[in-house]
Short mmCIF file of C-alpha atoms in Angstrom, two decimals:
data_model
loop_
_atom_site.label_atom_id
_atom_site.label_comp_id
_atom_site.label_asym_id
_atom_site.label_seq_id
_atom_site.Cartn_x
_atom_site.Cartn_y
_atom_site.Cartn_z
CA MET A 8 -110.33 -127.94 13.93
CA SER A 9 -110.28 -125.31 16.62
CA ALA A 10 -113.99 -124.70 16.23
CA SER A 11 -114.88 -128.34 16.69
CA MET A 12 -112.49 -128.56 19.58
CA SER A 13 -114.17 -125.80 21.51
CA GLY A 14 -117.43 -127.60 20.83
CA VAL A 15 -116.31 -130.47 23.02
CA ALA A 16 -115.34 -128.30 25.90
CA ASN A 17 -118.36 -126.04 25.61
CA ALA A 18 -120.77 -128.90 25.81
CA SER A 19 -119.14 -130.16 28.94
CA THR A 20 -118.24 -126.99 30.75
CA GLY A 21 -120.95 -124.68 29.53
CA SER A 22 -118.37 -121.94 29.26
CA LYS A 23 -116.29 -120.49 26.48
CA LYS A 24 -113.21 -122.42 27.56
CA SER A 25 -111.24 -124.32 24.98
CA LEU A 26 -110.41 -127.93 25.64
CA LYS A 27 -106.85 -126.92 26.35
CA ALA A 28 -107.78 -124.32 28.95
CA PHE A 29 -110.29 -126.74 30.42
CA SER A 30 -107.74 -129.50 30.91
CA ASP A 31 -105.01 -127.12 32.08
CA ASP A 32 -107.40 -125.95 34.77
CA ILE A 33 -108.20 -129.51 35.84
CA TRP A 34 -104.54 -130.42 35.93
CA LYS A 35 -103.60 -127.31 37.86
CA ASN A 36 -106.43 -126.87 40.32
CA LYS A 37 -108.26 -130.16 40.59
CA THR A 38 -105.67 -132.91 40.55
CA ALA A 39 -103.36 -134.07 43.32
CA LYS A 40 -99.73 -134.36 42.26
CA ILE A 41 -96.66 -136.30 43.19
CA ASN A 42 -93.03 -135.88 42.25
CA ALA A 43 -92.60 -137.00 38.65
CA GLU A 44 -89.26 -138.61 39.43
CA LEU A 45 -90.91 -140.94 41.92
CA PHE A 46 -93.24 -142.09 39.19
CA THR A 47 -90.45 -142.43 36.62
CA LEU A 48 -88.29 -144.46 38.96
CA THR A 49 -91.14 -146.71 40.04
CA TYR A 50 -91.90 -147.47 36.44
CA GLY A 51 -88.21 -148.04 35.76
CA SER A 52 -88.00 -150.58 38.54
CA ILE A 53 -91.06 -152.42 37.19
CA VAL A 54 -89.54 -152.66 33.72
CA SER A 55 -86.16 -153.76 34.98
CA GLN A 56 -87.76 -156.35 37.24
CA LEU A 57 -89.80 -157.69 34.33
CA CYS A 58 -86.66 -157.97 32.20
CA THR A 59 -85.07 -160.06 34.93
CA ASP A 60 -88.17 -162.16 35.51
CA PHE A 61 -88.58 -163.00 31.83
CA GLU A 62 -84.86 -163.65 31.44
CA ARG A 63 -84.46 -160.83 28.94
CA ASP A 64 -87.09 -162.12 26.56
CA PHE A 65 -88.17 -158.66 25.52
CA ALA A 66 -91.12 -159.77 23.45
CA LYS A 67 -92.62 -161.16 26.64
CA VAL A 68 -91.75 -158.00 28.54
CA ASN A 69 -93.52 -155.89 25.90
CA ASN A 70 -96.52 -158.13 26.17
CA GLN A 71 -96.59 -158.02 29.95
CA LEU A 72 -96.29 -154.22 30.01
CA TYR A 73 -99.14 -154.04 27.53
CA LEU A 74 -101.33 -156.24 29.72
CA MET A 75 -100.52 -154.25 32.81
CA GLY A 76 -101.39 -151.08 30.94
CA TYR A 77 -104.63 -152.58 29.72
CA ASN A 78 -105.73 -153.33 33.27
CA ILE A 79 -104.75 -149.84 34.36
CA GLY A 80 -106.59 -148.24 31.45
CA MET A 81 -109.83 -150.03 32.18
CA ARG A 82 -109.82 -148.46 35.61
CA LEU A 83 -108.21 -145.17 34.80
CA ILE A 84 -110.97 -144.27 32.36
CA GLU A 85 -113.35 -143.94 35.31
CA ASP A 86 -111.02 -141.49 36.98
CA PHE A 87 -110.68 -139.54 33.76
CA LEU A 88 -114.43 -139.36 33.20
CA ALA A 89 -115.22 -138.52 36.81
CA ARG A 90 -112.70 -135.71 36.64
CA THR A 91 -113.62 -134.21 33.30
CA ALA A 92 -117.22 -135.33 32.59
CA LEU A 93 -116.51 -134.87 28.90
CA PRO A 94 -119.26 -136.03 26.54
CA ARG A 95 -118.82 -138.90 24.10
CA CYS A 96 -116.58 -138.06 21.15
CA GLU A 97 -118.46 -138.35 17.90
CA SER A 98 -115.39 -138.53 15.72
CA LEU A 99 -111.90 -139.95 16.01
CA ALA A 100 -110.54 -136.44 15.44
CA LYS A 101 -112.18 -135.34 18.65
CA THR A 102 -110.95 -138.42 20.46
CA SER A 103 -107.41 -137.61 19.41
CA GLU A 104 -107.78 -134.06 20.74
CA VAL A 105 -109.17 -135.27 24.03
CA VAL A 106 -106.47 -137.90 24.44
CA SER A 107 -103.59 -135.57 23.69
CA LYS A 108 -104.79 -132.30 25.19
CA CYS A 109 -106.75 -133.65 28.11
CA ALA A 110 -105.81 -137.19 29.14
CA PHE A 111 -102.05 -136.93 28.70
CA LYS A 112 -102.10 -133.48 30.27
CA ILE A 113 -103.97 -134.55 33.37
CA PHE A 114 -102.13 -137.78 34.07
CA LEU A 115 -98.64 -137.15 32.70
CA ASN A 116 -98.56 -133.38 32.23
CA VAL A 117 -97.45 -133.61 28.62
CA THR A 118 -99.32 -132.79 25.43
CA PRO A 119 -98.32 -135.07 22.57
CA ARG A 120 -98.66 -133.76 19.03
CA VAL A 121 -101.33 -135.42 16.92
CA GLY A 122 -100.51 -136.10 13.31
CA ASN A 123 -99.96 -138.57 10.54
CA TRP A 124 -103.66 -139.17 9.88
CA SER A 125 -104.44 -142.04 7.58
CA SER A 126 -106.41 -141.18 4.45
CA SER A 127 -109.52 -142.91 5.79
CA GLN A 128 -109.28 -140.93 9.05
CA ASP A 129 -109.31 -144.09 11.12
CA SER A 130 -105.83 -143.93 12.56
CA PHE A 131 -103.51 -141.27 13.86
CA SER A 132 -100.17 -140.93 15.61
CA LEU A 133 -99.28 -139.31 18.87
CA PHE A 134 -95.78 -137.84 18.90
CA LEU A 135 -94.42 -137.84 22.41
CA ASP A 136 -91.80 -135.10 22.29
CA GLU A 137 -91.17 -135.55 25.96
CA ASN A 138 -91.93 -138.81 27.69
CA PRO A 139 -91.90 -138.68 31.47
CA LEU A 140 -91.73 -142.47 31.67
CA SER A 141 -88.38 -142.66 29.95
CA ASP A 142 -86.44 -139.97 31.79
CA PHE A 143 -82.96 -141.16 32.87
CA VAL A 144 -83.28 -144.22 30.64
CA GLU A 145 -80.70 -145.66 28.31
CA LEU A 146 -81.53 -149.07 26.90
CA PRO A 147 -78.87 -151.77 27.15
CA MET A 148 -77.54 -153.17 23.87
CA ASP A 149 -79.64 -156.33 23.92
CA ALA A 150 -82.86 -154.47 24.71
CA ALA A 151 -82.42 -151.70 22.17
CA LYS A 152 -83.78 -153.78 19.30
CA GLU A 153 -86.87 -155.28 20.81
CA LEU A 154 -88.02 -153.58 23.98
CA TRP A 155 -90.65 -150.86 23.76
CA TYR A 156 -89.85 -149.26 27.04
CA SER A 157 -93.08 -147.28 27.43
CA ASN A 158 -95.32 -150.01 26.11
CA ILE A 159 -97.54 -149.67 29.17
CA ILE A 160 -98.97 -146.47 27.63
CA CYS A 161 -100.24 -148.48 24.64
CA GLY A 162 -102.05 -150.81 26.98
CA VAL A 163 -103.55 -147.95 28.96
CA LEU A 164 -104.92 -146.32 25.82
CA LYS A 165 -106.27 -149.60 24.53
CA GLY A 166 -108.02 -150.40 27.80
CA ALA A 167 -109.42 -146.93 28.33
CA LEU A 168 -110.75 -146.56 24.79
CA GLU A 169 -112.31 -149.99 24.95
CA MET A 170 -114.30 -148.97 28.01
CA VAL A 171 -115.84 -146.13 26.02
CA GLN A 172 -116.73 -148.62 23.29
CA MET A 173 -113.90 -147.85 20.88
CA ASP A 174 -112.01 -150.92 19.79
CA CYS A 175 -108.53 -149.71 18.88
CA ASP A 176 -105.10 -151.06 18.12
CA VAL A 177 -102.37 -149.09 19.85
CA TYR A 178 -98.66 -149.63 19.28
CA PHE A 179 -95.33 -147.85 19.14
CA THR A 180 -93.77 -147.36 15.76
CA SER A 181 -90.66 -145.52 16.88
CA ASP A 182 -88.97 -144.53 20.08
CA VAL A 183 -86.14 -142.09 20.76
CA LEU A 184 -84.71 -144.64 23.18
CA LYS A 185 -84.06 -146.89 20.18
CA GLY A 186 -82.29 -144.12 18.34
CA ASP A 187 -85.27 -142.93 16.29
CA GLN A 188 -85.93 -139.27 15.65
CA THR A 189 -89.29 -139.21 17.40
CA THR A 190 -91.39 -141.27 19.75
CA GLU A 191 -94.47 -142.17 17.76
CA LEU A 192 -97.50 -143.95 19.11
CA ARG A 193 -99.99 -145.21 16.55
CA VAL A 194 -103.70 -145.48 17.36
CA LYS A 195 -105.91 -147.31 14.89
CA LEU A 196 -109.67 -147.48 15.35
CA ASN A 197 -111.04 -150.86 14.34
CA ARG A 198 -114.69 -150.29 15.11
CA ILE A 199 -117.12 -148.71 17.51
CA LEU A 200 -118.71 -151.34 19.75
CA LYS A 201 -122.27 -150.20 19.06
CA ASP A 202 -123.95 -152.96 21.06
CA GLU A 203 -122.27 -151.94 24.23
CA ILE A 204 -123.14 -148.28 24.28
CA PRO A 205 -125.26 -147.92 27.41
CA ALA A 206 -128.95 -147.24 26.93
CA GLY A 207 -130.15 -143.72 27.43
CA GLU A 208 -127.31 -142.01 25.69
CA ASP A 209 -127.94 -139.82 22.71
CA MET B 6 -133.72 -133.61 51.43
CA ALA B 7 -132.03 -136.54 53.08
CA ILE B 8 -130.50 -139.39 51.17
CA GLN B 9 -131.93 -142.71 52.22
CA THR B 10 -130.06 -145.11 49.97
CA ILE B 11 -127.27 -145.09 47.43
CA LEU B 12 -126.91 -147.91 44.93
CA VAL B 13 -124.27 -148.62 42.33
CA ILE B 14 -125.27 -150.78 39.39
CA ASN B 15 -122.65 -152.20 37.04
CA LYS B 16 -122.92 -152.12 33.29
CA SER B 17 -124.51 -155.53 33.05
CA GLY B 18 -127.29 -154.55 35.44
CA GLY B 19 -126.08 -156.20 38.62
CA LEU B 20 -126.11 -154.46 41.97
CA VAL B 21 -122.54 -153.99 43.16
CA TYR B 22 -123.11 -151.64 46.07
CA GLN B 23 -125.99 -150.73 48.31
CA ARG B 24 -126.00 -148.66 51.43
CA ASP B 25 -128.74 -147.22 53.64
CA PHE B 26 -128.16 -143.95 55.42
CA VAL B 27 -131.39 -143.56 57.34
CA PRO B 28 -131.18 -145.89 60.34
CA ASN B 29 -134.84 -146.79 60.80
CA ALA B 30 -136.13 -146.57 57.27
CA PRO B 31 -138.07 -149.48 55.80
CA ARG B 32 -135.61 -151.93 54.31
CA LEU B 33 -135.58 -154.33 51.44
CA SER B 34 -133.73 -157.59 51.67
CA SER B 35 -130.51 -157.81 49.73
CA ASN B 36 -132.18 -160.06 47.22
CA GLU B 37 -134.92 -157.52 46.64
CA TYR B 38 -132.31 -154.84 46.09
CA LEU B 39 -130.71 -157.03 43.44
CA ILE B 40 -134.06 -157.36 41.70
CA LEU B 41 -134.64 -153.62 41.99
CA ALA B 42 -131.27 -152.96 40.34
CA GLY B 43 -132.02 -155.33 37.49
CA THR B 44 -135.44 -153.77 37.01
CA LEU B 45 -133.99 -150.27 36.95
CA GLN B 46 -131.51 -151.33 34.30
CA GLY B 47 -134.37 -152.57 32.17
CA ILE B 48 -136.50 -149.51 32.73
CA VAL B 49 -133.68 -147.17 31.79
CA ALA B 50 -133.25 -149.09 28.56
CA ILE B 51 -136.98 -149.03 27.81
CA ALA B 52 -137.27 -145.35 28.68
CA SER B 53 -134.55 -144.53 26.18
CA GLN B 54 -136.55 -146.30 23.47
CA ILE B 55 -139.84 -144.47 23.99
CA THR B 56 -139.00 -140.89 23.11
CA PRO B 57 -141.94 -138.58 22.31
CA LYS B 58 -142.54 -138.28 18.58
CA SER B 59 -141.77 -134.57 18.44
CA LEU B 60 -138.35 -135.12 20.00
CA GLN B 61 -137.65 -138.02 17.65
CA LEU B 62 -138.38 -135.77 14.68
CA ALA B 63 -136.32 -132.94 16.12
CA GLY B 64 -133.49 -135.36 16.77
CA LYS B 65 -133.56 -136.59 13.20
CA SER B 66 -133.56 -133.18 11.62
CA SER B 67 -130.64 -132.02 13.72
CA ALA B 68 -128.78 -135.21 12.88
CA LYS B 69 -129.28 -134.43 9.21
CA GLY B 70 -128.17 -130.89 9.84
CA GLY B 71 -124.77 -132.44 10.24
CA ASN B 72 -122.06 -130.76 12.17
CA GLU B 73 -124.00 -129.29 15.05
CA PRO B 74 -121.81 -129.53 18.12
CA MET B 75 -122.92 -132.20 20.52
CA GLY B 76 -124.35 -129.55 22.81
CA SER B 77 -127.43 -129.45 20.61
CA ASN B 78 -128.92 -132.48 22.34
CA SER B 79 -130.98 -131.86 25.40
CA ALA B 80 -128.30 -132.66 27.95
CA PRO B 81 -128.78 -129.98 30.59
CA LEU B 82 -125.91 -128.32 32.32
CA VAL B 83 -126.06 -128.88 36.01
CA PRO B 84 -125.00 -125.87 38.00
CA TYR B 85 -122.20 -126.10 40.46
CA MET B 86 -123.32 -126.61 44.03
CA GLY B 87 -120.70 -124.87 46.08
CA THR B 88 -121.79 -126.06 49.48
CA LEU B 89 -122.61 -129.58 48.52
CA GLY B 90 -119.96 -131.91 49.82
CA ALA B 91 -117.33 -129.17 50.00
CA THR B 92 -114.78 -130.10 52.58
CA THR B 93 -113.19 -126.68 52.97
CA ALA B 94 -113.96 -126.61 56.67
CA SER B 95 -112.33 -129.91 57.50
CA GLY B 96 -109.57 -129.39 54.94
CA ALA B 97 -109.48 -133.12 54.46
CA PRO B 98 -107.83 -134.22 51.22
CA LEU B 99 -110.18 -135.46 48.53
CA GLY B 100 -108.23 -138.48 47.43
CA SER B 101 -106.54 -137.71 44.15
CA PHE B 102 -108.56 -134.53 43.78
CA LEU B 103 -107.38 -131.12 44.92
CA GLY B 104 -109.86 -129.28 47.07
CA PRO B 105 -111.91 -127.38 47.95
CA ASP B 106 -114.24 -129.47 45.83
CA TYR B 107 -114.13 -132.26 43.27
CA PHE B 108 -115.11 -130.06 40.35
CA ASN B 109 -116.31 -126.54 39.85
CA ASP B 110 -117.61 -126.48 36.32
CA ALA B 111 -121.11 -127.16 35.17
CA PHE B 112 -121.21 -130.44 33.31
CA ALA B 113 -123.38 -132.14 30.73
CA SER B 114 -125.34 -135.21 31.68
CA TRP B 115 -124.43 -138.40 29.83
CA ASN B 116 -127.96 -139.58 30.31
CA GLY B 117 -129.71 -137.90 27.41
CA ARG B 118 -132.76 -140.09 26.92
CA GLY B 119 -132.75 -142.67 29.68
CA LEU B 120 -134.50 -142.53 33.01
CA LYS B 121 -133.15 -139.85 35.30
CA HIS B 122 -135.67 -139.26 38.00
CA VAL B 123 -138.64 -141.05 39.58
CA THR B 124 -140.96 -139.46 42.12
CA THR B 125 -143.36 -141.28 44.39
CA GLU B 126 -145.48 -140.02 47.27
CA GLN B 127 -142.76 -140.64 49.79
CA ASN B 128 -139.49 -140.82 47.93
CA SER B 129 -137.73 -139.74 44.86
CA LEU B 130 -135.10 -141.66 43.02
CA PHE B 131 -132.31 -140.20 40.92
CA VAL B 132 -130.18 -142.00 38.36
CA TYR B 133 -126.78 -140.84 37.13
CA HIS B 134 -125.11 -142.94 34.55
CA THR B 135 -121.63 -142.82 33.20
CA LEU B 136 -120.11 -143.17 29.77
CA THR B 137 -118.85 -146.61 30.76
CA GLY B 138 -122.34 -147.82 31.66
CA ILE B 139 -122.24 -147.71 35.45
CA LYS B 140 -125.33 -146.34 37.14
CA PHE B 141 -125.36 -144.49 40.43
CA VAL B 142 -128.76 -144.32 42.06
CA ALA B 143 -129.80 -142.19 45.01
CA VAL B 144 -133.11 -142.48 46.85
CA SER B 145 -134.11 -139.43 48.84
CA THR B 146 -136.69 -139.29 51.60
CA GLN B 147 -138.77 -136.53 50.04
CA PRO B 148 -140.92 -136.52 46.96
CA THR B 149 -139.75 -133.78 44.67
CA THR B 150 -140.18 -132.73 41.09
CA ASN B 151 -137.96 -129.73 41.49
CA ALA B 152 -135.33 -129.29 38.77
CA MET B 153 -132.98 -127.98 41.42
CA ALA B 154 -133.26 -131.18 43.42
CA VAL B 155 -132.38 -133.16 40.31
CA ALA B 156 -129.35 -130.94 39.82
CA VAL B 157 -128.29 -131.39 43.43
CA ALA B 158 -128.69 -135.14 43.14
CA GLU B 159 -126.71 -135.21 39.94
CA ASN B 160 -123.90 -133.30 41.63
CA LEU B 161 -123.97 -135.65 44.58
CA LEU B 162 -123.87 -138.67 42.32
CA ARG B 163 -121.01 -137.33 40.23
CA LYS B 164 -119.12 -136.87 43.48
CA THR B 165 -119.95 -140.45 44.33
CA TYR B 166 -118.52 -141.33 40.93
CA CYS B 167 -115.35 -139.44 41.84
CA LEU B 168 -115.12 -141.46 45.06
CA TYR B 169 -115.75 -144.62 43.09
CA ALA B 170 -112.92 -143.74 40.69
CA ASP B 171 -110.59 -143.08 43.60
CA TYR B 172 -111.36 -145.76 46.14
CA VAL B 173 -112.86 -148.59 44.14
CA MET B 174 -111.00 -148.40 40.84
CA LYS B 175 -107.64 -147.86 42.52
CA ASN B 176 -108.12 -150.75 44.89
CA PRO B 177 -106.02 -153.62 43.54
CA PHE B 178 -108.21 -156.16 45.34
CA TYR B 179 -111.34 -155.01 43.58
CA GLU B 180 -112.40 -157.10 40.60
CA ALA B 181 -114.32 -155.38 37.85
CA GLU B 182 -118.11 -155.82 37.95
CA MET B 183 -118.01 -157.51 41.36
CA PRO B 184 -119.66 -156.25 44.57
CA ILE B 185 -117.79 -153.38 46.16
CA LYS B 186 -116.29 -154.07 49.55
CA CYS B 187 -113.98 -151.12 50.05
CA GLU B 188 -113.79 -149.58 53.46
CA LEU B 189 -112.42 -146.25 52.28
CA PHE B 190 -115.24 -145.91 49.78
CA ASP B 191 -117.74 -146.55 52.61
CA GLN B 192 -116.11 -143.98 54.83
CA HIS B 193 -115.90 -141.22 52.25
CA LEU B 194 -119.37 -141.84 50.92
CA GLY B 195 -120.70 -141.66 54.47
CA ALA B 196 -118.94 -138.35 54.98
CA LEU B 197 -120.21 -136.98 51.66
CA VAL B 198 -123.82 -137.88 52.37
CA GLY B 199 -123.47 -136.73 55.97
CA GLN B 200 -122.68 -133.21 54.81
CA LEU B 201 -125.89 -132.97 52.87
#
């Protein structure tokens, strides 16, 4: 795995850097930063406002967060690509590496673990050991069953991957906020949208 | 080399942005620019279909070879242009990027087989396209076939892409695939081209 991983970074950077070093450098030296708490609290106020607006119908809140994330992801992918200029991933394994080591690092400064591959290699899980979105959060009793607090991340991943012609399903399967052991985010690749790959690419 | 025009073409081949930088250069009407953008989209697609036979064969054999890293295709690495668009002197912030420059690594072109560069007797035209299908086009006032000029243009256009990501994509009033009317994008693009 490490050999294929350095392949990605080498093709894009032309140096001997691994993907991890490459994204650490971008995060450290090339990306403007704000206070993480500001971000966490802003997100918290969005979620709490949505819960009020939808009269604590958490299925609707989940859905709305997902849609908001989707719209963010479709735009954020441009930022990600402009920043990194990484080449197209030719396997889902590489995509998972890029998402965890590069995308999460640059935008949220965390590196989720990748694991739980399906036997057909078409789906994997991201384990968010630390989740900056859910700092200071304790779900109220009525929300604990239904609400996926960080559901916006699912939408972002869905939207961003769709813009690079990967049609995926993204959903949470467990969340520490709900009392689970881990926060697990499942990504399942449905198909590559071959027709939409822009002309001129190899 | 002065940049005469920068165009942005969306993934369906429509012109979403056009700007002239040379005040008294010959101009096309906005309709003609739209047609030009559509034509370019078509030509890029055609160019990617008509690869020389030797390259087709080489491509096939390497594909059969299996797990070659993706670097094996002919995507050239564009060297870093330190002076190009660097804002160290002004110290102005680069949007969501930390200075002194947007990036400082060489990078692979996403445009492996499409049209990248057109030279005429008076102008040359450079195309940079992104993984999401957007094309950035620059027209310079000098004919050139120099590989260095292509590299410079590709750097310039990736910086334009960075500006696009910052000031167009993060503008909540911008609708995807629609013409770009973002003042900040105009300003920063003007500054970037002005430094050239």
